[in-house]
Coordinates of N, CA and C in Angstrom, one line a residue:
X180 N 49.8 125.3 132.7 CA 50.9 124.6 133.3 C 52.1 125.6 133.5
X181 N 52.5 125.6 134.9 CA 53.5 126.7 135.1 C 55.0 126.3 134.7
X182 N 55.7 126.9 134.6 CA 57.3 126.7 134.3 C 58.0 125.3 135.6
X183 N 57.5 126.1 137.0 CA 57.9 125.3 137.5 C 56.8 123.9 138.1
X184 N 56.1 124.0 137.4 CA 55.6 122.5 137.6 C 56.3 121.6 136.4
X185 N 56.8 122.2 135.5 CA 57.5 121.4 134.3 C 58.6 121.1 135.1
X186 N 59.3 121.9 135.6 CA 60.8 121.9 136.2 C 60.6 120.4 137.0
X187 N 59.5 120.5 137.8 CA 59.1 119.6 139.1 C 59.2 118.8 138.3
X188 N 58.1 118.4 137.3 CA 58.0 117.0 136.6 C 60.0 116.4 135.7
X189 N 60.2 117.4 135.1 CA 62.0 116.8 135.0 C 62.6 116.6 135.9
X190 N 62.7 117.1 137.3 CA 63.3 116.9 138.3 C 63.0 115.5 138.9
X191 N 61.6 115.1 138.5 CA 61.3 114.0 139.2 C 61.1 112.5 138.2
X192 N 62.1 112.9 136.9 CA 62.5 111.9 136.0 C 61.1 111.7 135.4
X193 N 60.1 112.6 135.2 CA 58.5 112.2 134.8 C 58.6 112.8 133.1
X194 N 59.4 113.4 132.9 CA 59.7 114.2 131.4 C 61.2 114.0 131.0
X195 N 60.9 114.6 129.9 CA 63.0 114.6 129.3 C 62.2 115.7 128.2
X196 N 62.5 117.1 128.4 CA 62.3 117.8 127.2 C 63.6 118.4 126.5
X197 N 63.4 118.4 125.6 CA 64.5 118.5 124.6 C 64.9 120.1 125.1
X198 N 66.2 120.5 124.6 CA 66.8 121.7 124.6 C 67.1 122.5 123.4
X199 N 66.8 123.5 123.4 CA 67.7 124.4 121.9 C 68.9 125.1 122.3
X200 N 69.3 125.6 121.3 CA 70.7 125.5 121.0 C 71.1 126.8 122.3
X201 N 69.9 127.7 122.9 CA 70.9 128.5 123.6 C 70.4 128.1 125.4
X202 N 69.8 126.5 125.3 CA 70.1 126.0 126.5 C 68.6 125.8 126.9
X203 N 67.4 126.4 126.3 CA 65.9 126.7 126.5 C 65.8 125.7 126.7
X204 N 64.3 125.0 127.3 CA 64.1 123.5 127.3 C 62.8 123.9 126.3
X205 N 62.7 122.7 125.4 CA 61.6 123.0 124.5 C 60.9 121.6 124.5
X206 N 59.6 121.7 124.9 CA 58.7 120.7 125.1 C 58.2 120.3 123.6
X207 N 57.8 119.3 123.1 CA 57.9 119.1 121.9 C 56.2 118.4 122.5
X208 N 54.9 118.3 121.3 CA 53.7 117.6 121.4 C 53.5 116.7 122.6
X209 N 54.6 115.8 122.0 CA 54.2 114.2 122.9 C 54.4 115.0 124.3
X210 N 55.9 115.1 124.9 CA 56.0 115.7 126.0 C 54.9 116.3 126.8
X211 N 54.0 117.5 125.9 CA 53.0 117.9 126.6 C 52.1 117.1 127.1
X212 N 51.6 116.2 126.1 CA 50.6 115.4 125.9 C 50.9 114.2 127.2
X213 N 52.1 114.5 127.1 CA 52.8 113.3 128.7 C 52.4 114.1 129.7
X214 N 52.7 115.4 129.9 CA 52.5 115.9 130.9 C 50.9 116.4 131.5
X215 N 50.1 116.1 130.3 CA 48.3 115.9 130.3 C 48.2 114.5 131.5
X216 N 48.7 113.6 131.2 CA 48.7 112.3 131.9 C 49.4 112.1 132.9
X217 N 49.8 112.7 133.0 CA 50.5 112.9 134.9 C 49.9 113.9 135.4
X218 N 49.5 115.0 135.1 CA 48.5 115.7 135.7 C 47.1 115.0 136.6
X219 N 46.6 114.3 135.0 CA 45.2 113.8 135.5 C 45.5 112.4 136.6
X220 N 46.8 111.6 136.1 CA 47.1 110.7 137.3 C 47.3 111.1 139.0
X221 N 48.0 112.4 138.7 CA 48.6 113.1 140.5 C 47.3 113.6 140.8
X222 N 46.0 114.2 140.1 CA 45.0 114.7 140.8 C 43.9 113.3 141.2
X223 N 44.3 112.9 140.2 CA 43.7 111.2 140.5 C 44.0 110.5 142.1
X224 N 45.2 111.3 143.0 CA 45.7 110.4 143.8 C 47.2 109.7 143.8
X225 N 47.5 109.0 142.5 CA 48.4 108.7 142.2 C 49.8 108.9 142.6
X226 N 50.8 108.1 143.7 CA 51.6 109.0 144.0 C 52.8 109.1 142.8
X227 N 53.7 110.0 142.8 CA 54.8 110.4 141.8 C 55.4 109.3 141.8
X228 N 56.1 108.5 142.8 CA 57.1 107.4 142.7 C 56.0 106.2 142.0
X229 N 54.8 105.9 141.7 CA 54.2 104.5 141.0 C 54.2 105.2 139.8
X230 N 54.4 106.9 139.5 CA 54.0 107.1 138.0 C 55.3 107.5 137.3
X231 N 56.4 107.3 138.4 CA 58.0 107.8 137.3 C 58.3 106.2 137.4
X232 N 57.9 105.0 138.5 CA 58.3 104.2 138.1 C 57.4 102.8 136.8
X233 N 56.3 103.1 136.4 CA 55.5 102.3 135.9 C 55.0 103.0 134.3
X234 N 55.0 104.4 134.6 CA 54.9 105.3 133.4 C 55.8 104.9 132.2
X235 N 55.3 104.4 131.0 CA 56.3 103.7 130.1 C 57.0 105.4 129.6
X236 N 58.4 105.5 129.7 CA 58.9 106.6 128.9 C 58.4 106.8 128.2
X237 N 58.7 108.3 128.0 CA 58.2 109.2 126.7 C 58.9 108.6 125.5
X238 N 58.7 108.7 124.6 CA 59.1 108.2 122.9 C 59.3 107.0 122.8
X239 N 59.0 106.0 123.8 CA 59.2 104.2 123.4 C 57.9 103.8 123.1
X240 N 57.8 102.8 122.0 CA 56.8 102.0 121.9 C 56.4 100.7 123.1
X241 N 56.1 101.3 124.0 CA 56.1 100.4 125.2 C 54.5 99.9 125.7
X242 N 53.7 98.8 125.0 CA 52.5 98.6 124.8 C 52.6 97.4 125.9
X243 N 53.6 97.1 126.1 CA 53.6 95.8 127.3 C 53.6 96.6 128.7
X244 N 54.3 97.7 129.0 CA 54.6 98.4 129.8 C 53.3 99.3 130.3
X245 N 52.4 99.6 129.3 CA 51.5 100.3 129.4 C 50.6 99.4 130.1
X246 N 50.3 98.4 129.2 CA 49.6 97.1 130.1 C 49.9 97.4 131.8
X247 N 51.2 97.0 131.6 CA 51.6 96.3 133.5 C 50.9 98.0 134.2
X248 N 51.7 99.0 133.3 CA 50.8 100.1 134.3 C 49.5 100.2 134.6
X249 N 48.9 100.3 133.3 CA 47.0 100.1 133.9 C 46.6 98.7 134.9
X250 N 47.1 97.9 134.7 CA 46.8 96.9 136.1 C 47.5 97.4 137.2
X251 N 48.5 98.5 137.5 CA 49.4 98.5 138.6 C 48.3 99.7 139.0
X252 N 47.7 100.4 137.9 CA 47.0 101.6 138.3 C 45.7 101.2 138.8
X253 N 44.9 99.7 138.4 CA 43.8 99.2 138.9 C 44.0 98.9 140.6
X254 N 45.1 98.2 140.8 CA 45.3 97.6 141.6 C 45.4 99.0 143.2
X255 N 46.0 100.2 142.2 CA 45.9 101.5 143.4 C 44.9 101.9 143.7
X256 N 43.6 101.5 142.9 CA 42.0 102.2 142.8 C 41.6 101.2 143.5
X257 N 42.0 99.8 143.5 CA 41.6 98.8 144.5 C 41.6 98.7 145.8
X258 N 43.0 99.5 145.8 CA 43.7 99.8 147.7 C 42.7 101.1 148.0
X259 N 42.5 102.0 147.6 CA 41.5 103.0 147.8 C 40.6 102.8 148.0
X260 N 39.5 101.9 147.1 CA 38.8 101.2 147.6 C 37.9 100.9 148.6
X261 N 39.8 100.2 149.1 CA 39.2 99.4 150.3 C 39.2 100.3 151.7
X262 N 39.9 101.3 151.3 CA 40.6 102.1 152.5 C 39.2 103.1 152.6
X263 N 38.3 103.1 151.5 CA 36.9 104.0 151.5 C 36.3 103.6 152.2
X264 N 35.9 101.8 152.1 CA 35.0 100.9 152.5 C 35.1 101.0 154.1
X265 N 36.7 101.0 154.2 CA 36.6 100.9 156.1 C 36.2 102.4 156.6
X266 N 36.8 103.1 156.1 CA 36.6 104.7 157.2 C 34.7 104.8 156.7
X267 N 34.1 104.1 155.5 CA 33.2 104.1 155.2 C 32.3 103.6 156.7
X268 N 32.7 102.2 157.4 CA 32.6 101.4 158.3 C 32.9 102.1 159.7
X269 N 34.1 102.6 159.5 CA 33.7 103.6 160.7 C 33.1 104.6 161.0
X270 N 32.3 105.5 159.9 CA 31.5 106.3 159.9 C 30.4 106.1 160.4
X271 N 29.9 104.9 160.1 CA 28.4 103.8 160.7 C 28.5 104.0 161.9
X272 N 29.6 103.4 162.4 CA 30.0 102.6 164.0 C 29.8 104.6 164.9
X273 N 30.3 105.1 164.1 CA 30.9 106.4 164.9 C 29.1 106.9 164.9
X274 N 28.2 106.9 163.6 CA 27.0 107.4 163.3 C 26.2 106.5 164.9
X275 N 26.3 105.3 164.5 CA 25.4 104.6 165.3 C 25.6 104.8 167.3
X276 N 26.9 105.2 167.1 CA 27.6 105.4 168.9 C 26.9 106.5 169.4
X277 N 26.8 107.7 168.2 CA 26.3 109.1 168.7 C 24.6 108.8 168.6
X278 N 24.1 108.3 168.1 CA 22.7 107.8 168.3 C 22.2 107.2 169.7
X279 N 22.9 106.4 169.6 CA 22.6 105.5 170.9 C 23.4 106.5 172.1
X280 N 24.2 107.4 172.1 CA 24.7 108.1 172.9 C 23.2 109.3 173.1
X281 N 23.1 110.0 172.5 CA 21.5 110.8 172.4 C 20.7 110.1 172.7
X282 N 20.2 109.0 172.8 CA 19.0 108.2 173.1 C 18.8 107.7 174.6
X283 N 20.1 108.3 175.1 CA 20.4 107.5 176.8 C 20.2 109.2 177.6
X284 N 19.1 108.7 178.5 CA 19.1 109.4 179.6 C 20.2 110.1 180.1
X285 N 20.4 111.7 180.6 CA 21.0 112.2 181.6 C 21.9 112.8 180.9
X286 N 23.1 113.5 181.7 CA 23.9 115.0 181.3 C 24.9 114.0 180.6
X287 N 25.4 115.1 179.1 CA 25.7 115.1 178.4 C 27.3 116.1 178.2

């Protein structure tokens, strides 16, 4: 994890790491362990603004919040989905055009 990917993630309200006394920012377990799960969410797809806004804060006991996020997070695997299914459907239509496009008589 580079310095300034941590910076990015405070910058974008996704962390709060503590500071020592001559200004250093010092990441403490959990924090990392936060920043393990925004990792695998942003490579997942996931954009920044559903995961600074649904991501329960670091150090709260927020088991209700966690909830609403994994359904908000189902519900983004759902829109994906669907968005596979169609370009999936266009792929057919585009497979099937160049078929029947090869199969017809004369210059190309």
């Amino acid at each position: 994890m580079s310095a300034r990917s941590l910076r990015h993630y405070e910058d974008e309200g996704l962390i709060v790491p503590g500071r020592c006394g001559n200004g250093y920012r010092d990441y403490c377990r959990s924090t990392l362990d936060r920043v393990g799960t925004i990792r695998s969410l942003l490579e997942s797809g996931l954009p920044v603004r559903l995961i600074r806004e649904l991501l329960p804060p670091s150090g709260t006991d927020a088991s209700g919040a966690d909830a609403e996020f994994l359904r908000e997070v189902e519900r983004y695997r759902d829109r994906v989905a669907a968005r596979i299914a169609g370009l999936v459907e266009q792929q057919e239509a585009l497979d099937a055009y160049l078929r029947e496009a090869a199969a017809r008589p004369g210059p190309r």
